[in-house]
Amino acid sequence: MKRFSISLLAMLGFFATVFIACDPDDDGVDILPPTISDPSDTSVDPGSTVTLSFNVTTPGGFQSSSVVSSDDAVATAAVTTNLTVDEESGTLVVTVTGVAEGQSTVTLTVTDQEATSATADVVVTVNPEGTTGGGPPAVSAAVLDTIDGGSLTVLSDALEATGLFSALADADEITLLAPNNDAFTALLTELGVANLTELVTELTQDGVISVLQGHVIPDSLGAAEVIAAAGQAVGTLNPDASINITTDDDGNVFVNGAEVLTTDIQIANGIIHIIDSVINLPDLSEEITVTASAEGVGTTTWTANNTYILDGLVFVNDGQTLTIEPGTVIKGKPGQGGGASALIVARGGTIEAPGTAENPIIFTAEADDLNGSVTDDQRGLWGGVIILGNATSNNNDTNGEKNIEGIPTEDTRGVYGGTDDADDSGTFTYVSIRHGGSIIGEENEINGLTLGAVGSGTIINNIEVWANLDDGIEFFGGTVNASNLLVAYCGDDGLDTDEGYRGNVQKAIVWHTSATLRSDDPSAMELDGGVGANETVEPFSLPNFANLTLFYDEGDNDLTNAVNIRDNSGASIYNSIAINHDAPFAVERRTDIGGTAADAVGSSFERLTEGQLVISGNLFFNINGVTDPANLADAFAVQNESTADAETTLETAIADNNALVDPAFGTGATKFTPSAEAVTTELATLPEGMQMLNYKGAVDPAAASPYFANWTKTWEVISQ
């Protein structure tokens, strides 16, 4: 490929030194000294000739002129001056022949008849052998009239206007050097990077280039030579900052391989300024395999310009911090049992994964190219994400500690639980977890997101779990709060709480379809208390839920419950919507764990009678086939040891504070957006720590788009 190198350096400043004579003429009138204006620095190829023009004014009458070169490298054989000034002003033309590479100052001196002189310097640069052209290609006056001080909207237009486009047609390169000025420095500071090399990396991660401004320079020169050739101080350019402009056969223009879509291009005197360039960046990622090891990942950062492949159970060990940049894609290798792949943050480890709506962090299967290579309903292709903390649980028979499901019990890094309810495991936001749920053993699968005794210091919001084989999100004890959740296409429960979980969950959607169910007792929410001997042990599971949307697309398979509350779990569920579930909202009653038949000690029914199970401000529709408001009570049931009195107690508690109303969901992109008037009326007051919203369900009916719009797999599916 022919390589095209051309210098479009910023025009140098010129300095005219004027010697002023104030001697009066014979009539006593002051005669002004001569002046020289509009000198022009230039550069030439070895052996070529350049013509310099000066505007000269000699009010005192022209007498003589001379040209002196400061270096024989520029003019060894001849420096000729042709000057004809018939009047007091005119144009003086100097012809300079360059014979060898180098840089020199050509000094023009003009003397008038009063022996008063004016001088002007011009820098002439003779380029090294093998380079092409010394200055910018000629830009006609007509072109400059249209673009100088104005702007072009497409980079190709700028290249065409300066005569560069044809030279770039074969994808040859031009290199840009970014200025080291206050504006550029401010940009680097804002993005937290040190130079243009890091800037390009940072902008690649963000998906859009923000602001670039530069000058086209010869790509055959190093930074030091460029600075020297330009005659500028080192501080005016960033020596290590360069990017390349190329074109393809179709005339599309690219910066560092990224296609330029729209730009604000300004050209003045042959210099291209690229400002506010919006560039469509290609997939520049490198695949990096992260293998399971006893050492863990260490304290490290996973960057968005790479794709990370999990090979086995990859741990963030105690004392380590894994930072995942927005837009990063992490993929898990396939495997079951001991060969499963997952990311596990051990107790004392930290994950900092602050994704954004514009650049979410995606966990998915190795086979998923994010462009249809894996069908929407494929599950169990890898493991999932597990975060373990030091908060309390009710696992008192094991001293508050336990091995998390999905991890071999011999690996002590799988232990969770402690005494610090404010424990901080990091930040996990705008994360989509797809196609997981590897089977570890019989009745032992990895959830999409597993939270074991995670403390309230941890930030978890805007999480999607898509097409997991087992549960979507499961909380094992702990106090972490979570919001803006979305669980879809999972095979078992959507949200599952256990072992004394006491956090707040607000704005969550659980979307089940009959085609993707695999469990024989799936629920939109399964709320469990303690396990075995811990069932009657405090802390009880007492989570608070608000603004849930529990949505089932009916089919041939029954979804057992919208909500199944059991094992002595309490809960508070406010201002939520449940629709189309085939079995009743269930509350377990047991009398076989201490106490008497009357008080049902050790069951969720007791939590109801003790005021620790509150269901208020909710809408239910087509639950257990009930669509008639008069039959609201039939949407609920006491399970296990049911009695007429117990049923009456539950039905009374529900009927007084909830309603059976069709929420009137939309279709397509509005699938989870309700429109019934009842959605915004008779709202329950929420507990401290939760945000009081003016609607029921997870999606604001007045919002232009739901909270999961544009960044989730769910949005992609329902918007088709």
XYZ file of C-alpha atoms in Angstrom:
720
model
C 0.000 0.000 0.000
C 1.299 3.429 -0.914
C 1.807 5.536 2.188
C 0.743 9.141 1.955
C 2.524 11.679 4.157
C 1.684 15.341 4.039
C 2.436 18.249 6.312
C -0.462 20.443 7.347
C 1.314 22.242 10.150
C -0.107 25.255 11.867
C 1.227 28.324 10.097
C 3.976 29.902 12.080
C 3.775 33.384 13.477
C 5.839 35.966 11.714
C 7.492 38.925 13.220
C 8.264 42.106 11.431
C 10.790 44.454 12.951
C 10.367 47.988 11.708
C 12.993 50.662 12.126
C 11.251 53.994 12.186
C 12.923 57.226 11.101
C 11.252 60.381 12.216
C 13.423 62.805 10.311
C 11.292 65.482 8.689
C 11.550 66.026 4.955
C 12.740 69.287 3.502
C 9.292 70.817 4.032
C 9.268 69.929 7.749
C 6.729 67.123 7.290
C 7.435 63.764 8.963
C 7.981 60.958 6.427
C 6.790 57.537 7.591
C 9.232 54.616 7.398
C 8.697 51.707 5.022
C 6.630 48.696 6.091
C 6.518 45.058 5.007
C 3.294 43.070 5.498
C 1.888 39.574 4.854
C 5.060 37.493 4.931
C 4.401 33.757 4.709
C 6.473 30.887 6.119
C 6.667 27.824 3.900
C 8.368 24.504 3.333
C 9.684 22.839 0.178
C 11.147 19.601 -1.062
C 14.922 19.281 -1.566
C 16.068 20.999 -4.734
C 12.776 22.798 -5.330
C 12.035 26.490 -5.658
C 9.636 28.590 -3.671
C 8.435 32.118 -4.364
C 7.770 34.462 -1.464
C 5.608 37.555 -1.894
C 5.595 40.631 0.347
C 3.483 43.736 0.321
C 5.809 46.716 0.621
C 4.952 50.335 1.372
C 7.677 53.010 1.110
C 6.201 56.476 1.739
C 9.728 57.872 1.648
C 10.372 56.422 -1.799
C 12.023 53.091 -2.599
C 15.818 52.925 -2.672
C 16.913 49.267 -2.360
C 16.240 45.771 -0.980
C 18.292 42.780 0.022
C 17.711 39.149 1.015
C 19.933 37.232 3.396
C 19.642 33.532 4.241
C 20.753 32.441 7.704
C 21.801 28.997 6.539
C 23.437 27.806 3.323
C 21.327 24.651 3.587
C 18.471 26.685 2.208
C 20.206 28.833 -0.394
C 23.764 27.964 -1.334
C 23.830 28.910 -4.995
C 21.442 31.731 -5.511
C 19.148 34.090 -3.717
C 17.674 36.431 -6.256
C 15.531 39.442 -5.623
C 13.310 40.923 -8.295
C 11.794 44.189 -7.189
C 9.971 46.814 -9.160
C 8.205 49.495 -7.191
C 7.131 52.367 -9.390
C 5.029 54.032 -6.745
C 5.127 54.279 -2.977
C 3.734 50.726 -2.516
C 3.777 47.454 -4.372
C 4.615 43.756 -4.225
C 8.118 42.497 -3.790
C 8.783 38.944 -4.999
C 11.685 36.892 -3.682
C 12.665 33.630 -5.337
C 14.490 31.174 -3.079
C 16.009 27.942 -4.287
C 16.382 25.227 -1.630
C 19.095 22.694 -2.291
C 19.350 20.615 0.898
C 17.166 19.648 3.831
C 17.078 21.879 6.842
C 15.438 25.010 8.143
C 16.476 28.595 7.669
C 15.324 32.147 8.153
C 15.237 34.364 5.093
C 15.448 38.040 6.021
C 14.135 40.695 3.640
C 15.341 44.259 4.128
C 13.762 47.248 2.312
C 15.363 50.717 2.452
C 13.727 53.946 1.364
C 15.387 57.089 -0.027
C 15.655 58.502 3.478
C 17.928 55.545 4.361
C 15.259 54.165 6.717
C 14.836 50.389 6.686
C 12.219 47.724 7.484
C 12.852 44.019 7.816
C 10.749 40.845 7.821
C 11.708 37.228 8.474
C 10.362 34.131 6.730
C 11.134 30.586 7.835
C 11.801 28.243 4.936
C 11.909 24.510 5.694
C 13.403 22.020 3.261
C 11.898 18.623 4.035
C 13.944 15.418 4.446
C 14.589 13.236 1.435
C 11.776 10.772 0.797
C 8.924 12.872 2.099
C 6.224 14.227 -0.114
C 5.477 17.891 -0.286
C 6.514 20.558 2.157
C 3.266 22.350 2.874
C -0.427 21.814 2.609
C -1.752 21.188 -0.879
C -2.808 24.299 -2.622
C -6.237 25.434 -1.554
C -7.788 27.809 -4.032
C -8.956 31.211 -2.898
C -12.499 30.255 -3.855
C -12.426 27.191 -1.582
C -10.938 29.147 1.288
C -13.609 31.791 0.860
C -16.261 29.145 1.485
C -14.642 27.226 4.340
C -12.263 29.568 6.137
C -13.893 30.432 9.437
C -16.861 28.253 8.571
C -17.419 24.565 9.017
C -18.006 21.369 7.092
C -20.175 18.592 8.485
C -18.442 15.577 6.954
C -14.757 14.774 7.234
C -14.645 13.555 3.644
C -15.699 17.044 2.518
C -12.804 18.513 4.452
C -10.352 16.096 2.878
C -11.761 16.880 -0.544
C -11.527 20.626 0.029
C -7.857 20.397 0.966
C -6.988 18.083 -1.885
C -6.312 15.084 0.359
C -9.241 12.816 -0.396
C -7.952 11.367 -3.634
C -4.649 10.558 -1.981
C -6.493 8.696 0.768
C -8.762 6.719 -1.524
C -6.621 3.604 -1.118
C -6.850 3.683 2.685
C -3.513 5.405 3.159
C -2.969 7.163 6.451
C -2.832 10.663 7.785
C -1.739 11.061 11.394
C -3.232 13.631 13.731
C -1.310 15.120 16.623
C -3.510 16.478 19.384
C -2.651 19.878 20.856
C -1.458 20.098 24.412
C -3.535 23.172 25.176
C -5.892 24.063 28.004
C -8.988 22.767 26.218
C -7.438 19.412 25.421
C -5.999 19.108 28.908
C -9.451 19.809 30.350
C -10.893 17.002 28.207
C -8.265 14.557 29.422
C -8.911 15.581 33.014
C -12.673 15.170 32.627
C -12.255 11.658 31.253
C -9.526 10.762 33.728
C -6.892 9.860 31.131
C -3.305 10.991 30.627
C -2.872 11.329 26.864
C -4.506 10.727 23.512
C -3.573 7.059 23.499
C -5.545 6.552 26.696
C -8.226 8.901 25.370
C -8.861 6.688 22.358
C -9.093 3.683 24.703
C -11.478 5.498 27.018
C -13.675 6.659 24.169
C -13.703 3.182 22.698
C -15.124 1.953 25.967
C -17.804 4.614 25.956
C -18.745 3.867 22.357
C -18.662 7.476 21.151
C -15.736 9.839 20.680
C -16.403 13.147 22.343
C -13.997 15.936 21.361
C -10.857 15.755 19.246
C -8.940 18.671 17.821
C -5.704 18.308 15.942
C -3.488 19.208 13.016
C -2.544 16.855 10.215
C 1.182 16.150 10.320
C 3.632 14.023 8.300
C 3.177 10.483 9.538
C 6.751 9.653 8.549
C 8.127 11.967 11.231
C 8.405 11.258 14.915
C 6.915 13.690 17.408
C 10.250 15.376 18.119
C 10.937 15.934 14.412
C 7.427 17.260 13.888
C 7.835 19.760 16.677
C 11.216 20.829 15.336
C 9.899 21.117 11.793
C 7.013 23.225 12.978
C 9.343 25.533 14.838
C 7.003 25.422 17.806
C 7.768 25.050 21.472
C 7.527 21.500 22.771
C 4.690 22.462 25.099
C 2.319 23.265 22.268
C 1.958 19.668 21.137
C 1.344 16.419 22.971
C 4.387 14.366 21.823
C 2.828 10.929 22.308
C -0.655 11.760 21.076
C -1.524 10.547 17.612
C -4.468 9.005 15.783
C -4.820 7.908 12.168
C -7.358 8.908 9.516
C -8.025 6.451 6.690
C -10.598 5.922 3.958
C -11.928 2.814 2.257
C -12.766 2.128 -1.368
C -16.278 3.502 -0.870
C -15.023 6.832 0.407
C -15.963 6.226 4.042
C -13.626 7.888 6.496
C -12.250 6.277 9.665
C -10.332 7.459 12.702
C -8.224 4.667 14.233
C -10.465 2.205 12.421
C -13.677 3.816 13.670
C -16.069 5.144 11.064
C -16.804 8.859 11.222
C -20.559 9.398 11.111
C -20.940 13.127 11.750
C -18.428 15.785 12.627
C -17.936 19.487 12.893
C -14.927 20.120 10.663
C -13.315 23.533 10.429
C -10.621 24.385 7.932
C -8.518 27.513 7.891
C -5.489 28.004 5.652
C -5.222 24.317 4.968
C -5.396 23.207 8.601
C -8.118 20.698 9.490
C -9.701 21.067 12.924
C -11.806 18.086 14.009
C -14.252 19.187 16.688
C -17.025 17.209 18.418
C -16.500 14.159 16.222
C -19.138 11.459 16.612
C -17.560 8.186 15.590
C -19.080 4.736 15.286
C -16.447 2.549 16.884
C -16.034 -1.038 15.739
C -15.536 -3.998 18.027
C -11.889 -3.549 18.957
C -12.009 -6.074 21.783
C -9.457 -8.735 22.474
C -10.589 -11.984 24.037
C -8.876 -12.607 27.367
C -9.450 -15.935 29.088
C -9.594 -15.766 32.879
C -8.890 -19.188 34.341
C -9.961 -20.413 37.761
C -7.123 -20.370 40.286
C -6.530 -20.351 44.027
C -4.941 -16.906 43.677
C -8.148 -15.325 42.360
C -8.186 -12.503 39.847
C -6.156 -10.149 42.046
C -6.889 -6.444 42.248
C -7.412 -5.604 38.609
C -9.592 -3.825 36.053
C -11.476 -5.422 33.187
C -11.791 -2.895 30.374
C -14.460 -2.480 27.734
C -12.045 -2.825 24.829
C -11.621 -6.494 25.742
C -13.969 -9.453 26.104
C -13.296 -11.647 29.135
C -13.908 -15.397 29.008
C -14.513 -17.126 32.349
C -12.984 -20.601 32.377
C -14.151 -22.313 35.556
C -15.148 -20.810 38.902
C -13.284 -17.496 38.876
C -12.989 -15.855 42.311
C -12.377 -12.355 43.548
C -10.640 -13.363 46.754
C -10.755 -11.736 50.180
C -8.906 -8.404 49.970
C -9.046 -8.196 46.174
C -11.026 -5.667 44.124
C -12.274 -6.382 40.613
C -13.242 -3.252 38.690
C -15.320 -3.755 35.535
C -15.631 -0.765 33.258
C -18.950 0.252 31.678
C -19.605 -1.540 28.412
C -17.467 -4.576 29.248
C -18.643 -7.992 28.042
C -17.837 -11.072 30.148
C -18.602 -14.540 28.786
C -18.670 -17.890 30.555
C -17.453 -21.115 29.036
C -19.965 -23.968 28.948
C -19.761 -26.758 31.491
C -21.706 -28.518 34.205
C -20.784 -29.800 37.639
C -17.123 -29.154 38.426
C -16.635 -27.753 34.940
C -19.087 -24.874 35.350
C -17.958 -21.277 34.854
C -19.012 -18.406 37.086
C -17.745 -15.211 38.698
C -17.725 -15.358 42.496
C -16.916 -12.434 44.772
C -15.795 -14.039 48.025
C -16.350 -12.601 51.493
C -14.014 -9.659 51.877
C -13.659 -9.283 48.122
C -15.047 -6.277 46.273
C -16.591 -5.806 42.859
C -16.870 -2.351 41.341
C -19.047 -2.736 38.255
C -20.680 0.653 37.612
C -22.337 0.071 34.262
C -24.513 2.743 32.674
C -27.678 2.724 30.584
C -25.577 3.788 27.610
C -22.916 1.165 28.311
C -24.239 -1.715 30.405
C -21.999 -4.535 31.580
C -23.064 -7.825 30.014
C -22.452 -11.335 31.349
C -23.401 -14.029 28.866
C -22.409 -17.366 27.361
C -19.244 -17.823 25.330
C -21.357 -18.796 22.319
C -23.326 -15.537 22.410
C -22.141 -13.004 19.822
C -24.870 -10.605 21.069
C -26.279 -10.661 17.567
C -28.552 -13.685 17.476
C -26.105 -16.598 17.673
C -27.908 -17.791 20.819
C -31.700 -17.952 20.764
C -33.641 -15.964 23.331
C -34.743 -18.997 25.358
C -31.433 -20.866 25.648
C -30.483 -21.412 29.290
C -27.802 -23.170 31.322
C -24.998 -22.278 28.892
C -22.710 -21.116 31.744
C -23.002 -20.370 35.456
C -23.777 -16.893 36.762
C -22.615 -14.219 39.211
C -22.294 -14.841 42.952
C -21.540 -12.142 45.528
C -20.850 -13.179 49.136
C -20.682 -10.944 52.180
C -20.303 -10.657 55.937
C -23.853 -9.650 56.886
C -26.018 -11.717 59.235
C -28.305 -14.601 58.364
C -30.379 -16.963 60.510
C -28.051 -19.924 59.948
C -27.418 -20.201 63.658
C -26.788 -23.940 63.615
C -23.660 -23.243 61.557
C -22.489 -20.208 63.558
C -23.972 -17.821 61.023
C -21.825 -19.137 58.174
C -22.670 -21.444 55.317
C -21.409 -22.541 51.899
C -23.333 -20.991 49.046
C -25.162 -23.319 46.686
C -23.458 -23.855 43.352
C -19.910 -23.913 44.799
C -18.128 -27.103 45.921
C -18.203 -27.239 49.731
C -14.463 -27.932 49.919
C -13.709 -24.437 48.586
C -13.803 -22.170 51.651
C -14.107 -19.130 49.419
C -17.750 -20.139 48.962
C -18.586 -19.349 52.617
C -20.942 -16.453 53.373
C -22.315 -14.828 56.502
C -20.989 -12.864 59.455
C -21.947 -10.079 61.847
C -21.652 -6.876 59.776
C -25.030 -5.886 58.329
C -23.470 -2.740 56.830
C -20.883 -4.796 54.940
C -19.837 -3.352 51.571
C -19.129 -5.720 48.670
C -18.952 -2.907 46.101
C -21.144 -1.608 43.279
C -23.148 -3.604 40.745
C -25.274 -1.434 38.453
C -26.648 -1.650 34.914
C -25.649 -5.276 34.545
C -27.341 -7.813 32.268
C -26.777 -11.510 33.084
C -27.880 -13.823 30.280
C -28.294 -17.536 29.466
C -26.820 -18.860 32.736
C -27.696 -21.536 35.282
C -25.201 -24.383 34.912
C -26.195 -27.537 36.803
C -23.740 -28.320 39.589
C -25.563 -31.390 40.901
C -29.042 -32.735 41.510
C -31.314 -29.845 42.527
C -28.258 -27.593 42.566
C -28.013 -24.974 39.878
C -26.381 -21.559 39.785
C -28.803 -18.637 39.909
C -28.454 -15.694 37.573
C -27.401 -13.475 40.493
C -26.807 -14.996 43.915
C -26.387 -12.709 46.940
C -25.148 -14.483 50.060
C -25.288 -12.378 53.236
C -24.535 -9.210 51.283
C -24.615 -6.085 53.440
C -26.430 -2.786 53.072
C -23.216 -0.978 52.118
C -23.349 -2.701 48.723
C -25.020 -0.859 45.829
C -27.185 -3.018 43.551
C -29.561 -1.528 41.012
C -30.593 -1.798 37.366
C -29.974 -5.533 37.089
C -31.393 -7.824 34.417
C -31.320 -11.600 34.541
C -32.369 -13.107 31.234
C -33.062 -16.791 30.493
C -31.449 -18.406 33.533
C -32.069 -22.122 34.020
C -32.847 -21.774 37.730
C -33.851 -18.704 39.771
C -33.295 -15.195 38.541
C -32.053 -13.441 41.714
C -31.779 -15.124 45.109
C -31.019 -13.436 48.444
C -29.563 -15.676 51.151
C -29.792 -13.613 54.326
C -28.165 -10.200 54.429
C -29.479 -6.673 54.288
C -28.596 -5.400 50.824
C -31.147 -3.181 49.068
C -31.880 -3.563 45.361
C -33.900 -1.587 42.839
C -34.796 -1.499 39.155
C -34.603 -5.244 38.682
C -35.818 -7.317 35.770
C -36.012 -11.115 35.627
C -37.285 -12.716 32.427
C -37.491 -16.138 30.756
C -36.116 -17.968 33.810
C -36.875 -21.619 34.544
C -37.732 -21.388 38.234
C -38.472 -18.534 40.640
C -37.997 -14.951 39.622
C -37.073 -13.454 43.011
C -36.190 -15.809 45.875
C -35.387 -14.794 49.472
C -34.090 -17.054 52.240
C -32.331 -17.351 55.584
C -33.292 -14.070 57.218
C -33.071 -11.577 54.312
C -34.126 -8.081 55.485
C -33.469 -5.649 52.629
C -35.680 -3.395 50.513
C -36.495 -4.263 46.907
C -38.241 -1.608 44.820
C -39.196 -1.548 41.140
C -38.803 -5.090 39.899
C -40.368 -6.997 37.017
C -40.645 -10.772 36.895
C -41.744 -12.030 33.484
C -42.415 -15.742 33.149
C -43.488 -17.605 30.032
C -44.774 -21.168 29.972
C -42.280 -22.129 27.261
C -39.263 -21.349 29.436
C -40.401 -22.879 32.732
C -38.595 -26.048 33.855
C -39.382 -26.278 37.573
C -42.402 -28.130 38.979
C -43.064 -25.339 41.514
C -41.957 -22.027 40.012
C -43.170 -18.754 41.502
C -42.768 -15.177 40.519
C -41.558 -14.709 44.102
C -40.650 -17.444 46.565
C -40.173 -15.957 50.018
C -38.562 -18.426 52.405
C -37.539 -17.940 56.019
C -35.107 -20.375 57.603
C -33.910 -23.821 56.663
C -34.580 -26.808 58.929
C -33.625 -26.046 62.511
C -33.311 -22.353 61.657
C -36.920 -21.908 60.637
C -37.960 -20.387 63.956
C -34.657 -18.584 64.547
C -34.210 -14.841 64.304
C -33.499 -12.782 62.351
C -36.661 -13.680 60.470
C -36.839 -13.008 56.752
C -38.650 -9.671 56.642
C -37.979 -8.078 53.238
C -39.886 -5.039 52.015
C -41.095 -5.000 48.407
C -42.688 -2.110 46.538
C -43.632 -1.422 42.927
C -43.356 -4.948 41.615
C -44.803 -6.200 38.343
C -45.297 -9.976 38.398
C -46.318 -10.888 34.854
C -47.062 -14.343 33.488
C -47.763 -15.067 29.832
C -50.305 -17.842 30.112
C -49.694 -21.157 28.405
C -50.056 -24.900 28.863
C -47.880 -25.101 31.979
C -49.085 -23.771 35.303
C -47.056 -21.251 37.229
C -47.677 -22.472 40.757
C -47.881 -19.094 42.507
C -47.447 -15.429 41.907
C -46.123 -15.251 45.474
C -45.373 -18.188 47.756
C -44.537 -17.212 51.357
C -43.343 -20.025 53.591
C -40.811 -21.335 56.130
C -41.680 -18.637 58.671
C -40.883 -15.781 56.318
C -42.632 -12.493 56.735
C -42.652 -9.744 54.119
C -44.250 -6.458 53.155
C -45.519 -6.052 49.597
C -46.810 -2.636 48.589
C -48.175 -0.920 45.465
C -47.481 -3.836 43.172
C -49.246 -5.666 40.350
C -49.606 -9.425 39.777
C -51.365 -10.793 36.705
C -52.182 -14.110 34.992
C -50.829 -16.597 37.548
C -52.626 -19.918 37.669
C -52.455 -20.653 41.388
C -53.399 -18.512 44.373
C -51.205 -16.152 46.329
C -50.072 -18.593 49.031
C -49.178 -18.191 52.711
C -47.935 -21.285 54.532
C -49.370 -22.273 57.925
C -47.722 -24.939 60.077
C -48.294 -26.048 63.641
C -45.728 -28.822 63.812
C -42.817 -26.623 64.890
C -43.570 -25.723 68.493
C -46.487 -23.718 69.783
C -50.113 -24.681 69.371
C -52.505 -25.095 66.505
C -53.928 -21.692 67.301
C -50.785 -19.622 67.026
C -49.020 -21.715 64.347
C -45.576 -20.904 65.708
C -42.849 -21.160 63.083
C -44.976 -20.427 60.026
C -45.523 -17.466 57.725
C -49.129 -17.381 58.869
C -47.863 -16.383 62.310
C -45.898 -13.553 60.702
C -49.266 -12.397 59.267
C -50.968 -12.432 62.659
C -47.975 -10.678 64.240
C -48.135 -7.830 61.710
C -44.907 -8.916 60.001
C -46.624 -9.915 56.759
C -48.283 -6.913 55.134
C -49.961 -6.956 51.703
C -51.269 -3.467 50.869
C -52.041 -1.179 47.955
C -51.688 -3.900 45.327
C -53.609 -4.844 42.198
C -54.270 -8.488 41.351
C -55.905 -9.802 38.195
C -56.506 -13.294 36.866
C -54.787 -14.893 39.844
C -56.064 -18.451 40.284
C -58.439 -17.645 37.427
C -60.165 -14.845 39.361
C -61.228 -11.839 37.258
C -64.397 -10.821 39.145
C -63.680 -8.290 41.938
C -66.372 -9.928 44.039
C -64.244 -13.059 44.232
C -60.978 -11.402 45.275
C -60.655 -13.765 48.260
C -60.308 -16.717 45.893
C -57.019 -15.323 44.637
C -55.401 -16.141 48.008
C -54.970 -19.320 49.977
C -53.536 -20.656 53.195
C -51.307 -23.573 52.274
C -50.414 -26.706 54.209
C -52.536 -26.567 57.415
C -55.496 -24.535 56.237
C -58.607 -23.938 58.318
C -61.746 -21.888 57.710
C -60.672 -19.396 60.369
C -57.200 -19.107 58.894
C -58.623 -18.540 55.414
C -60.909 -15.837 56.775
C -58.010 -14.124 58.542
C -55.927 -14.063 55.335
C -58.801 -13.035 53.076
C -59.812 -10.215 55.405
C -56.264 -8.869 55.540
C -56.037 -8.914 51.755
C -59.517 -7.642 50.910
C -59.234 -4.574 53.118
C -56.185 -3.126 51.409
C -55.970 -4.478 47.834
C -58.076 -4.689 44.689
C -58.806 -7.052 41.825
C -58.534 -4.812 38.745
C -57.179 -5.356 35.236
C -54.144 -3.009 35.093
C -54.558 -2.695 31.293
C -51.020 -3.385 30.146
C -50.008 -2.462 26.623
C -48.303 -4.516 23.952
C -44.839 -4.530 22.441
C -42.692 -1.847 24.048
C -45.521 -1.045 26.486
C -45.915 -4.683 27.582
C -45.291 -3.825 31.238
C -46.770 -0.320 31.206
C -50.232 -0.211 32.859
C -52.889 2.344 31.970
C -55.843 1.650 34.287
C -56.918 4.478 36.576
C -56.527 2.187 39.598
C -52.772 2.143 39.002
C -52.417 5.654 40.436
C -55.029 5.594 43.201
C -55.244 4.233 46.769
C -51.504 3.880 47.202
C -50.088 2.390 50.383
C -47.554 4.391 52.390
C -44.102 2.834 52.170
C -41.685 2.094 55.017
C -38.729 4.329 55.761
C -35.938 3.907 53.251
C -38.213 3.364 50.244
C -39.227 5.996 47.694
C -42.902 6.860 47.566
C -43.914 6.717 43.897
C -47.255 7.836 42.484
C -48.111 4.574 40.736
C -48.392 0.829 41.262
C -46.193 -1.671 39.514
C -42.625 -1.259 38.319
C -43.237 0.993 35.314
C -44.369 4.592 35.533
C -47.427 4.874 33.241
C -46.586 8.525 32.565
C -42.953 7.921 31.576
C -41.859 8.095 27.956
C -40.088 4.747 28.355
C -39.568 2.207 31.163
C -36.456 2.114 33.309
C -35.070 -0.860 31.402
C -35.409 0.742 27.962
C -32.564 0.564 25.441
C -30.050 -1.418 27.479
C -31.658 -4.762 28.375
C -32.301 -7.944 26.432
C -35.907 -7.709 27.626
C -36.359 -4.347 25.939
C -34.876 -5.744 22.744
C -37.331 -8.653 22.774
C -40.547 -6.803 23.582
C -39.705 -3.931 21.219
C -39.337 -6.164 18.155
